[in-house]
mmCIF file of C-alpha atoms in Angstrom:
data_model
loop_
_atom_site.group_PDB
_atom_site.id
_atom_site.type_symbol
_atom_site.label_atom_id
_atom_site.label_comp_id
_atom_site.label_asym_id
_atom_site.label_seq_id
_atom_site.Cartn_x
_atom_site.Cartn_y
_atom_site.Cartn_z
ATOM 1 C CA MET Y 202 -94.463 18.152 155.467
ATOM 2 C CA ALA Y 203 -91.103 16.661 154.588
ATOM 3 C CA ALA Y 204 -90.542 13.088 155.756
ATOM 4 C CA THR Y 205 -88.238 12.631 158.739
ATOM 5 C CA LEU Y 206 -85.817 9.946 159.825
ATOM 6 C CA LYS Y 207 -88.463 8.804 162.319
ATOM 7 C CA ASP Y 208 -91.062 8.472 159.529
ATOM 8 C CA VAL Y 209 -88.710 6.235 157.545
ATOM 9 C CA ALA Y 210 -87.978 4.110 160.610
ATOM 10 C CA LEU Y 211 -91.704 3.616 161.295
ATOM 11 C CA ALA Y 212 -92.447 2.745 157.670
ATOM 12 C CA ALA Y 213 -89.588 0.216 157.530
ATOM 13 C CA GLY Y 214 -90.250 -1.207 160.980
ATOM 14 C CA VAL Y 215 -86.740 -0.531 162.236
ATOM 15 C CA SER Y 216 -84.998 1.830 164.629
ATOM 16 C CA ILE Y 217 -83.898 5.343 163.743
ATOM 17 C CA LYS Y 218 -80.305 4.193 164.277
ATOM 18 C CA THR Y 219 -80.753 1.448 161.669
ATOM 19 C CA VAL Y 220 -82.061 3.966 159.132
ATOM 20 C CA SER Y 221 -79.043 6.180 159.836
ATOM 21 C CA ASN Y 222 -76.707 3.211 159.369
ATOM 22 C CA VAL Y 223 -78.302 2.347 156.026
ATOM 23 C CA ILE Y 224 -78.045 5.946 154.804
ATOM 24 C CA ASN Y 225 -74.362 6.046 155.776
ATOM 25 C CA ASP Y 226 -73.771 2.663 154.104
ATOM 26 C CA TYR Y 227 -72.475 0.971 157.234
ATOM 27 C CA GLN Y 228 -71.532 -2.674 156.878
ATOM 28 C CA HIS Y 229 -73.084 -5.642 158.693
ATOM 29 C CA ILE Y 230 -76.685 -4.631 157.902
ATOM 30 C CA ARG Y 231 -78.882 -7.473 156.671
ATOM 31 C CA ALA Y 232 -79.801 -7.222 152.996
ATOM 32 C CA ASP Y 233 -83.554 -7.514 153.642
ATOM 33 C CA THR Y 234 -83.386 -4.795 156.312
ATOM 34 C CA LYS Y 235 -81.472 -2.485 153.983
ATOM 35 C CA GLN Y 236 -83.994 -3.122 151.206
ATOM 36 C CA ARG Y 237 -86.942 -2.250 153.479
ATOM 37 C CA VAL Y 238 -85.276 0.994 154.532
ATOM 38 C CA MET Y 239 -84.418 1.982 150.949
ATOM 39 C CA GLU Y 240 -87.985 1.241 149.829
ATOM 40 C CA ALA Y 241 -89.333 3.390 152.674
ATOM 41 C CA ILE Y 242 -86.970 6.224 151.721
ATOM 42 C CA ASP Y 243 -88.156 6.068 148.099
ATOM 43 C CA GLU Y 244 -91.832 5.821 149.067
ATOM 44 C CA LEU Y 245 -91.705 8.762 151.478
ATOM 45 C CA GLY Y 246 -89.320 10.841 149.382
ATOM 46 C CA TYR Y 247 -87.039 11.288 152.375
ATOM 47 C CA SER Y 248 -84.051 13.607 151.964
ATOM 48 C CA PRO Y 249 -81.453 13.991 154.742
ATOM 49 C CA ASN Y 250 -81.115 17.391 156.430
ATOM 50 C CA LEU Y 251 -77.624 18.248 155.204
ATOM 51 C CA SER Y 252 -77.274 21.392 157.301
ATOM 52 C CA ALA Y 253 -78.070 19.569 160.530
ATOM 53 C CA ARG Y 254 -75.775 16.734 159.565
ATOM 54 C CA SER Y 255 -72.957 19.180 158.891
ATOM 55 C CA LEU Y 256 -73.322 20.824 162.293
ATOM 56 C CA ARG Y 257 -73.341 17.476 164.106
ATOM 57 C CA SER Y 258 -70.590 15.689 162.198
ATOM 58 C CA GLY Y 259 -68.471 18.381 160.566
ATOM 59 C CA ARG Y 260 -69.501 16.942 157.168
ATOM 60 C CA THR Y 261 -71.627 18.496 154.464
ATOM 61 C CA GLY Y 262 -73.205 15.366 153.014
ATOM 62 C CA VAL Y 263 -72.011 16.560 149.602
ATOM 63 C CA ILE Y 264 -69.376 14.917 147.391
ATOM 64 C CA GLY Y 265 -67.714 16.362 144.307
ATOM 65 C CA LEU Y 266 -67.504 14.809 140.854
ATOM 66 C CA ALA Y 267 -65.005 16.269 138.375
ATOM 67 C CA VAL Y 268 -65.286 14.996 134.784
ATOM 68 C CA PRO Y 269 -63.802 16.273 131.510
ATOM 69 C CA GLU Y 270 -67.019 17.390 129.792
ATOM 70 C CA LEU Y 271 -70.698 16.596 130.085
ATOM 71 C CA SER Y 272 -71.189 17.118 126.336
ATOM 72 C CA LEU Y 273 -69.636 13.661 125.943
ATOM 73 C CA SER Y 274 -72.478 11.224 126.531
ATOM 74 C CA TYR Y 275 -70.336 8.796 128.521
ATOM 75 C CA PHE Y 276 -69.562 11.384 131.194
ATOM 76 C CA ALA Y 277 -73.167 12.601 131.275
ATOM 77 C CA GLU Y 278 -74.389 9.052 131.854
ATOM 78 C CA LEU Y 279 -71.601 8.438 134.389
ATOM 79 C CA ALA Y 280 -72.662 11.573 136.278
ATOM 80 C CA ASP Y 281 -76.246 10.321 136.296
ATOM 81 C CA ALA Y 282 -75.109 6.971 137.715
ATOM 82 C CA VAL Y 283 -72.991 8.708 140.376
ATOM 83 C CA ILE Y 284 -75.925 10.905 141.428
ATOM 84 C CA THR Y 285 -78.151 7.819 141.717
ATOM 85 C CA ALA Y 286 -75.543 5.941 143.774
ATOM 86 C CA ALA Y 287 -74.984 8.969 146.003
ATOM 87 C CA GLU Y 288 -78.696 9.537 146.621
ATOM 88 C CA ARG Y 289 -79.063 5.950 147.806
ATOM 89 C CA ARG Y 290 -76.517 6.841 150.498
ATOM 90 C CA GLY Y 291 -78.086 10.154 151.428
ATOM 91 C CA LEU Y 292 -75.438 12.201 149.615
ATOM 92 C CA LYS Y 293 -75.657 15.066 147.140
ATOM 93 C CA VAL Y 294 -73.247 15.623 144.244
ATOM 94 C CA LEU Y 295 -71.508 18.823 143.143
ATOM 95 C CA ILE Y 296 -70.327 18.471 139.528
ATOM 96 C CA GLU Y 297 -67.327 20.248 138.005
ATOM 97 C CA GLN Y 298 -66.134 20.127 134.387
ATOM 98 C CA THR Y 299 -62.389 20.115 133.778
ATOM 99 C CA GLY Y 300 -62.448 21.267 130.169
ATOM 100 C CA GLY Y 301 -62.003 18.097 128.108
ATOM 101 C CA GLY Y 302 -58.388 17.330 128.913
ATOM 102 C CA ASP Y 303 -57.151 20.699 130.179
ATOM 103 C CA ARG Y 304 -54.351 19.658 132.562
ATOM 104 C CA ALA Y 305 -54.092 23.107 134.165
ATOM 105 C CA ARG Y 306 -57.814 23.121 134.847
ATOM 106 C CA GLU Y 307 -57.596 19.629 136.382
ATOM 107 C CA LEU Y 308 -54.831 20.742 138.728
ATOM 108 C CA GLU Y 309 -56.867 23.828 139.593
ATOM 109 C CA ILE Y 310 -59.840 21.640 140.545
ATOM 110 C CA LEU Y 311 -57.654 19.800 143.074
ATOM 111 C CA ARG Y 312 -56.893 23.143 144.758
ATOM 112 C CA SER Y 313 -60.340 24.696 144.315
ATOM 113 C CA PRO Y 314 -61.953 26.429 147.349
ATOM 114 C CA ARG Y 315 -65.228 24.881 146.183
ATOM 115 C CA LEU Y 316 -63.943 21.578 147.562
ATOM 116 C CA GLN Y 317 -64.539 23.050 151.031
ATOM 117 C CA MET Y 318 -68.234 22.593 150.225
ATOM 118 C CA THR Y 319 -67.750 18.835 149.846
ATOM 119 C CA ASP Y 320 -66.600 15.908 151.974
ATOM 120 C CA GLY Y 321 -64.573 14.275 149.192
ATOM 121 C CA LEU Y 322 -64.015 14.127 145.446
ATOM 122 C CA LEU Y 323 -64.482 11.645 142.595
ATOM 123 C CA PHE Y 324 -61.910 12.776 140.041
ATOM 124 C CA SER Y 325 -61.699 11.739 136.378
ATOM 125 C CA PRO Y 326 -58.721 13.494 134.737
ATOM 126 C CA LEU Y 327 -57.997 13.430 131.018
ATOM 127 C CA GLY Y 328 -55.090 15.850 130.614
ATOM 128 C CA MET Y 329 -52.982 14.632 133.533
ATOM 129 C CA SER Y 330 -50.665 11.637 133.208
ATOM 130 C CA ASN Y 331 -48.802 9.155 135.390
ATOM 131 C CA GLU Y 332 -46.088 11.776 135.927
ATOM 132 C CA ASP Y 333 -48.719 13.869 137.746
ATOM 133 C CA ALA Y 334 -49.642 11.150 140.250
ATOM 134 C CA HIS Y 335 -48.067 13.050 143.159
ATOM 135 C CA TYR Y 336 -50.649 15.841 142.739
ATOM 136 C CA LEU Y 337 -53.279 13.341 143.920
ATOM 137 C CA ASP Y 338 -51.657 13.189 147.362
ATOM 138 C CA VAL Y 339 -54.180 15.624 148.837
ATOM 139 C CA ASN Y 340 -55.507 16.255 152.350
ATOM 140 C CA PHE Y 341 -59.103 15.269 151.590
ATOM 141 C CA PRO Y 342 -60.764 11.976 150.544
ATOM 142 C CA LEU Y 343 -60.297 11.408 146.812
ATOM 143 C CA VAL Y 344 -61.156 8.497 144.527
ATOM 144 C CA LEU Y 345 -59.616 8.435 141.058
ATOM 145 C CA LEU Y 346 -61.610 7.425 137.969
ATOM 146 C CA GLY Y 347 -60.431 6.735 134.435
ATOM 147 C CA GLU Y 348 -57.252 5.482 132.818
ATOM 148 C CA ARG Y 349 -54.784 8.361 132.887
ATOM 149 C CA ILE Y 350 -52.980 7.528 136.139
ATOM 150 C CA PHE Y 351 -52.198 4.129 137.643
ATOM 151 C CA GLY Y 352 -50.424 3.239 140.877
ATOM 152 C CA GLY Y 353 -51.129 6.621 142.463
ATOM 153 C CA PRO Y 354 -51.669 7.482 146.133
ATOM 154 C CA THR Y 355 -55.482 7.194 146.066
ATOM 155 C CA ASP Y 356 -58.161 4.572 145.581
ATOM 156 C CA HIS Y 357 -58.792 4.006 141.881
ATOM 157 C CA VAL Y 358 -61.926 2.697 140.158
ATOM 158 C CA THR Y 359 -61.411 1.799 136.510
ATOM 159 C CA MET Y 360 -62.650 -0.465 133.737
ATOM 160 C CA SER Y 361 -61.129 -3.496 132.022
ATOM 161 C CA ASN Y 362 -59.952 -1.573 128.967
ATOM 162 C CA VAL Y 363 -57.543 -4.102 127.512
ATOM 163 C CA GLU Y 364 -59.703 -7.162 128.163
ATOM 164 C CA SER Y 365 -62.938 -5.569 126.958
ATOM 165 C CA ALA Y 366 -61.341 -4.150 123.786
ATOM 166 C CA ARG Y 367 -59.927 -7.606 123.099
ATOM 167 C CA ALA Y 368 -63.428 -9.039 123.547
ATOM 168 C CA ALA Y 369 -64.910 -6.430 121.198
ATOM 169 C CA THR Y 370 -62.379 -7.291 118.497
ATOM 170 C CA ALA Y 371 -62.807 -11.029 119.082
ATOM 171 C CA HIS Y 372 -66.560 -10.547 118.644
ATOM 172 C CA LEU Y 373 -65.977 -9.136 115.140
ATOM 173 C CA ILE Y 374 -63.527 -11.938 114.344
ATOM 174 C CA SER Y 375 -66.156 -14.492 115.432
ATOM 175 C CA LYS Y 376 -68.387 -13.065 112.679
ATOM 176 C CA GLY Y 377 -65.765 -13.983 110.080
ATOM 177 C CA ARG Y 378 -64.247 -10.505 109.789
ATOM 178 C CA ARG Y 379 -60.499 -10.317 109.191
ATOM 179 C CA ARG Y 380 -59.803 -6.728 108.162
ATOM 180 C CA ILE Y 381 -60.873 -4.771 111.230
ATOM 181 C CA ALA Y 382 -60.414 -1.018 111.238
ATOM 182 C CA VAL Y 383 -60.230 0.815 114.544
ATOM 183 C CA VAL Y 384 -61.309 4.433 115.050
ATOM 184 C CA GLY Y 385 -60.041 6.557 117.939
ATOM 185 C CA GLY Y 386 -56.314 5.854 118.199
ATOM 186 C CA HIS Y 387 -54.069 8.432 119.859
ATOM 187 C CA ARG Y 388 -50.579 8.538 118.381
ATOM 188 C CA GLY Y 389 -47.919 7.386 120.829
ATOM 189 C CA GLU Y 390 -50.330 6.796 123.710
ATOM 190 C CA VAL Y 391 -49.638 3.804 125.955
ATOM 191 C CA ILE Y 392 -51.420 4.690 129.214
ATOM 192 C CA GLY Y 393 -54.916 6.026 128.616
ATOM 193 C CA SER Y 394 -58.142 4.655 127.178
ATOM 194 C CA ALA Y 395 -56.973 4.814 123.564
ATOM 195 C CA GLY Y 396 -53.613 3.150 124.241
ATOM 196 C CA LEU Y 397 -55.099 0.406 126.404
ATOM 197 C CA ARG Y 398 -57.949 -0.355 123.996
ATOM 198 C CA LEU Y 399 -55.560 -0.473 121.058
ATOM 199 C CA ARG Y 400 -53.502 -3.002 123.007
ATOM 200 C CA GLY Y 401 -56.581 -5.168 123.519
ATOM 201 C CA TYR Y 402 -57.398 -4.903 119.798
ATOM 202 C CA GLN Y 403 -53.898 -6.033 118.885
ATOM 203 C CA GLN Y 404 -54.033 -8.928 121.350
ATOM 204 C CA ALA Y 405 -57.255 -10.219 119.790
ATOM 205 C CA LEU Y 406 -55.719 -10.063 116.314
ATOM 206 C CA GLU Y 407 -52.620 -11.920 117.500
ATOM 207 C CA GLU Y 408 -54.698 -14.631 119.193
ATOM 208 C CA ALA Y 409 -56.604 -15.148 115.924
ATOM 209 C CA GLY Y 410 -53.426 -15.234 113.826
ATOM 210 C CA ILE Y 411 -54.303 -11.992 112.019
ATOM 211 C CA PRO Y 412 -51.369 -9.644 111.308
ATOM 212 C CA PHE Y 413 -51.676 -6.128 112.716
ATOM 213 C CA ASP Y 414 -51.912 -3.508 109.938
ATOM 214 C CA PRO Y 415 -51.187 0.062 111.142
ATOM 215 C CA ALA Y 416 -53.037 1.376 108.079
ATOM 216 C CA LEU Y 417 -56.281 0.181 109.657
ATOM 217 C CA VAL Y 418 -55.903 2.472 112.686
ATOM 218 C CA GLY Y 419 -57.786 5.728 112.338
ATOM 219 C CA HIS Y 420 -56.221 8.339 114.630
ATOM 220 C CA THR Y 421 -58.130 11.171 116.287
ATOM 221 C CA THR Y 422 -57.577 13.846 118.905
ATOM 222 C CA PHE Y 423 -60.913 13.981 120.749
ATOM 223 C CA TRP Y 424 -63.625 11.328 120.897
ATOM 224 C CA HIS Y 425 -66.604 13.248 119.526
ATOM 225 C CA ARG Y 426 -68.899 12.231 116.640
ATOM 226 C CA ALA Y 427 -67.138 14.657 114.325
ATOM 227 C CA ASN Y 428 -63.794 12.986 115.072
ATOM 228 C CA GLY Y 429 -65.249 9.577 114.295
ATOM 229 C CA ALA Y 430 -66.662 10.877 111.042
ATOM 230 C CA THR Y 431 -63.379 12.532 110.035
ATOM 231 C CA SER Y 432 -61.346 9.447 110.908
ATOM 232 C CA MET Y 433 -63.637 7.232 108.830
ATOM 233 C CA ARG Y 434 -63.455 9.571 105.823
ATOM 234 C CA GLU Y 435 -59.675 9.393 106.005
ATOM 235 C CA LEU Y 436 -59.745 5.600 106.135
ATOM 236 C CA LEU Y 437 -62.043 5.426 103.108
ATOM 237 C CA GLU Y 438 -59.973 7.966 101.175
ATOM 238 C CA SER Y 439 -56.797 5.990 101.899
ATOM 239 C CA GLY Y 440 -58.204 3.038 99.977
ATOM 240 C CA VAL Y 441 -57.428 0.548 102.748
ATOM 241 C CA GLU Y 442 -59.787 -2.414 102.673
ATOM 242 C CA PHE Y 443 -61.736 -3.422 105.769
ATOM 243 C CA ASP Y 444 -64.833 -5.452 106.569
ATOM 244 C CA ALA Y 445 -65.334 -4.411 110.206
ATOM 245 C CA MET Y 446 -64.751 -1.468 112.516
ATOM 246 C CA PHE Y 447 -64.131 -1.118 116.223
ATOM 247 C CA GLY Y 448 -64.978 2.357 117.496
ATOM 248 C CA MET Y 449 -63.065 3.057 120.703
ATOM 249 C CA ASN Y 450 -66.220 4.622 122.068
ATOM 250 C CA ASP Y 451 -69.832 4.664 120.916
ATOM 251 C CA THR Y 452 -69.709 8.343 120.006
ATOM 252 C CA LEU Y 453 -66.859 7.745 117.553
ATOM 253 C CA ALA Y 454 -68.610 4.662 116.202
ATOM 254 C CA LEU Y 455 -71.844 6.570 115.563
ATOM 255 C CA GLY Y 456 -70.012 9.332 113.694
ATOM 256 C CA ALA Y 457 -68.100 6.756 111.634
ATOM 257 C CA MET Y 458 -71.284 4.799 110.845
ATOM 258 C CA ARG Y 459 -72.844 7.899 109.323
ATOM 259 C CA VAL Y 460 -69.899 8.290 106.927
ATOM 260 C CA LEU Y 461 -69.942 4.592 106.038
ATOM 261 C CA GLN Y 462 -73.618 4.809 105.128
ATOM 262 C CA GLU Y 463 -73.076 7.985 103.107
ATOM 263 C CA ALA Y 464 -70.370 6.091 101.192
ATOM 264 C CA GLY Y 465 -72.812 3.282 100.382
ATOM 265 C CA ARG Y 466 -71.297 0.758 102.794
ATOM 266 C CA ARG Y 467 -73.988 -1.465 104.272
ATOM 267 C CA ILE Y 468 -73.845 -2.188 108.003
ATOM 268 C CA PRO Y 469 -73.297 -4.990 108.926
ATOM 269 C CA ASP Y 470 -73.263 -6.660 105.474
ATOM 270 C CA ASP Y 471 -70.200 -4.798 104.159
ATOM 271 C CA VAL Y 472 -68.800 -3.516 107.454
ATOM 272 C CA ALA Y 473 -69.656 -4.948 110.877
ATOM 273 C CA VAL Y 474 -69.392 -2.339 113.648
ATOM 274 C CA ILE Y 475 -68.941 -2.427 117.409
ATOM 275 C CA GLY Y 476 -68.468 0.482 119.789
ATOM 276 C CA PHE Y 477 -67.604 0.875 123.458
ATOM 277 C CA ASP Y 478 -69.525 2.406 126.422
ATOM 278 C CA ASP Y 479 -73.110 1.141 125.901
ATOM 279 C CA LEU Y 480 -74.568 4.628 125.540
ATOM 280 C CA ASP Y 481 -78.328 4.873 125.525
ATOM 281 C CA GLU Y 482 -78.392 6.394 122.028
ATOM 282 C CA GLY Y 483 -76.792 3.239 120.599
ATOM 283 C CA ARG Y 484 -80.025 1.370 121.287
ATOM 284 C CA TYR Y 485 -81.843 3.710 118.898
ATOM 285 C CA SER Y 486 -79.330 4.221 116.083
ATOM 286 C CA LEU Y 487 -80.020 2.684 112.675
ATOM 287 C CA PRO Y 488 -78.814 -0.013 112.782
ATOM 288 C CA THR Y 489 -78.637 -0.415 116.562
ATOM 289 C CA LEU Y 490 -75.041 -0.368 117.760
ATOM 290 C CA SER Y 491 -73.239 -3.400 119.158
ATOM 291 C CA THR Y 492 -71.063 -2.281 122.028
ATOM 292 C CA ILE Y 493 -69.143 -3.016 125.200
ATOM 293 C CA ASP Y 494 -70.871 -2.317 128.484
ATOM 294 C CA PRO Y 495 -67.830 -1.354 130.592
ATOM 295 C CA GLY Y 496 -69.703 -1.549 133.897
ATOM 296 C CA ARG Y 497 -70.516 2.153 134.212
ATOM 297 C CA VAL Y 498 -73.150 1.618 136.924
ATOM 298 C CA GLU Y 499 -70.739 -0.612 138.865
ATOM 299 C CA ILE Y 500 -67.999 2.009 138.493
ATOM 300 C CA ALA Y 501 -70.263 4.741 139.858
ATOM 301 C CA ASP Y 502 -71.577 2.646 142.736
ATOM 302 C CA THR Y 503 -68.119 1.400 143.724
ATOM 303 C CA ALA Y 504 -66.594 4.874 143.538
ATOM 304 C CA VAL Y 505 -69.271 6.432 145.755
ATOM 305 C CA ARG Y 506 -69.073 3.557 148.248
ATOM 306 C CA VAL Y 507 -65.278 3.717 148.477
ATOM 307 C CA LEU Y 508 -65.279 7.507 148.802
ATOM 308 C CA GLN Y 509 -67.836 7.305 151.599
ATOM 309 C CA GLU Y 510 -65.645 4.758 153.380
ATOM 310 C CA ARG Y 511 -62.710 7.164 153.195
ATOM 311 C CA ILE Y 512 -64.852 10.048 154.417
ATOM 312 C CA SER Y 513 -66.089 7.977 157.363
ATOM 313 C CA ARG Y 514 -62.650 6.747 158.442
ATOM 314 C CA ARG Y 515 -60.260 9.583 157.594
ATOM 315 C CA ASP Y 516 -57.510 7.450 159.149
ATOM 316 C CA GLY Y 517 -55.291 6.952 156.119
ATOM 317 C CA ASP Y 518 -54.246 3.522 157.388
ATOM 318 C CA THR Y 519 -55.785 1.581 154.497
ATOM 319 C CA PRO Y 520 -53.398 1.576 151.516
ATOM 320 C CA PRO Y 521 -54.667 2.706 148.100
ATOM 321 C CA ARG Y 522 -56.876 0.131 146.397
ATOM 322 C CA GLU Y 523 -57.722 -0.481 142.737
ATOM 323 C CA PHE Y 524 -61.149 -1.680 141.647
ATOM 324 C CA GLU Y 525 -61.859 -2.921 138.121
ATOM 325 C CA ALA Y 526 -65.441 -3.145 136.864
ATOM 326 C CA ARG Y 527 -66.795 -6.107 134.938
ATOM 327 C CA TYR Y 528 -67.635 -5.706 131.252
ATOM 328 C CA GLN Y 529 -70.075 -7.321 128.835
ATOM 329 C CA VAL Y 530 -70.241 -7.648 125.050
ATOM 330 C CA ILE Y 531 -73.648 -6.524 123.805
ATOM 331 C CA GLU Y 532 -74.499 -7.668 120.292
ATOM 332 C CA ARG Y 533 -76.993 -5.627 118.315
ATOM 333 C CA GLU Y 534 -77.788 -5.129 114.631
ATOM 334 C CA SER Y 535 -74.517 -3.452 113.619
ATOM 335 C CA SER Y 536 -72.500 -6.665 113.978
ATOM 336 C CA ALA Y 537 -75.165 -9.340 113.485
ATOM 337 C CA LEU Y 538 -74.539 -11.861 110.708
ATOM 338 C CA PRO Y 539 -76.299 -10.828 107.464
ATOM 339 C CA GLY Y 540 -79.600 -12.605 107.011
#
């Protein structure tokens, strides 16, 4: 038989009300009490009765997550982290794909009847821009993810793009590299992951007294492996000299590394490489990929927590908040000093 709320309470040695409070992520619960309840939930395999909850509270116990495309490893791993964070709070996740930067599709998601099946939405647009911020003023709980819109009418969970890109570039400089190529630039972009990370790259160069050379920026459209490979081929064919490369995400970096190796460039001896996102596959590439951990798990956990707060209150009195995750430079073989 399926475990019940009462079973969890007995196993954890607490009241049914306490278990309910833990599942709904209420504040002012002692950490050791919360841990006992969560361990009991995991041990018993307890899953909340969403239908009963919906009838009692008018809520479904389901939240939505809209991301550009799950074929990009970052969004697949983000979705996994969101599902994990939601399950800890007794929530289920309905996932939508917005088509890899299709603005019309993103706007359609915000008006989708499927949202009636959820209590709120985590929304990561790629095609929309700051000029579209007013479309986020919706009549349901919404938490914005990503770097396309800032200062909008909703809570926003993002990463430290400028600071972490500066740290990635500074890491390469600390290895004695002075000619640092960057793969993944978007022409003319200022707001957005590419524009913000390019700004961080330029700041690191300036702080080290290294002139910025536009010829070292490899531009792309999308951030797939094929784009990284194409951008690197173009850099090599241009004849520009470089001894390091910053891939604006790990997927680009992995595609570019393949082309470097095909061209006989040794990594890291000839070209030191660092990516961004800390994808699982970077731990198993050859060589293993140095990267930036942008705080994906923290982003997912914060976003789910904040969305649940909005769902619980529904008062609209709290002004929009912005949360920025912490990052970490992870050094692996691709940027280690030779020898």
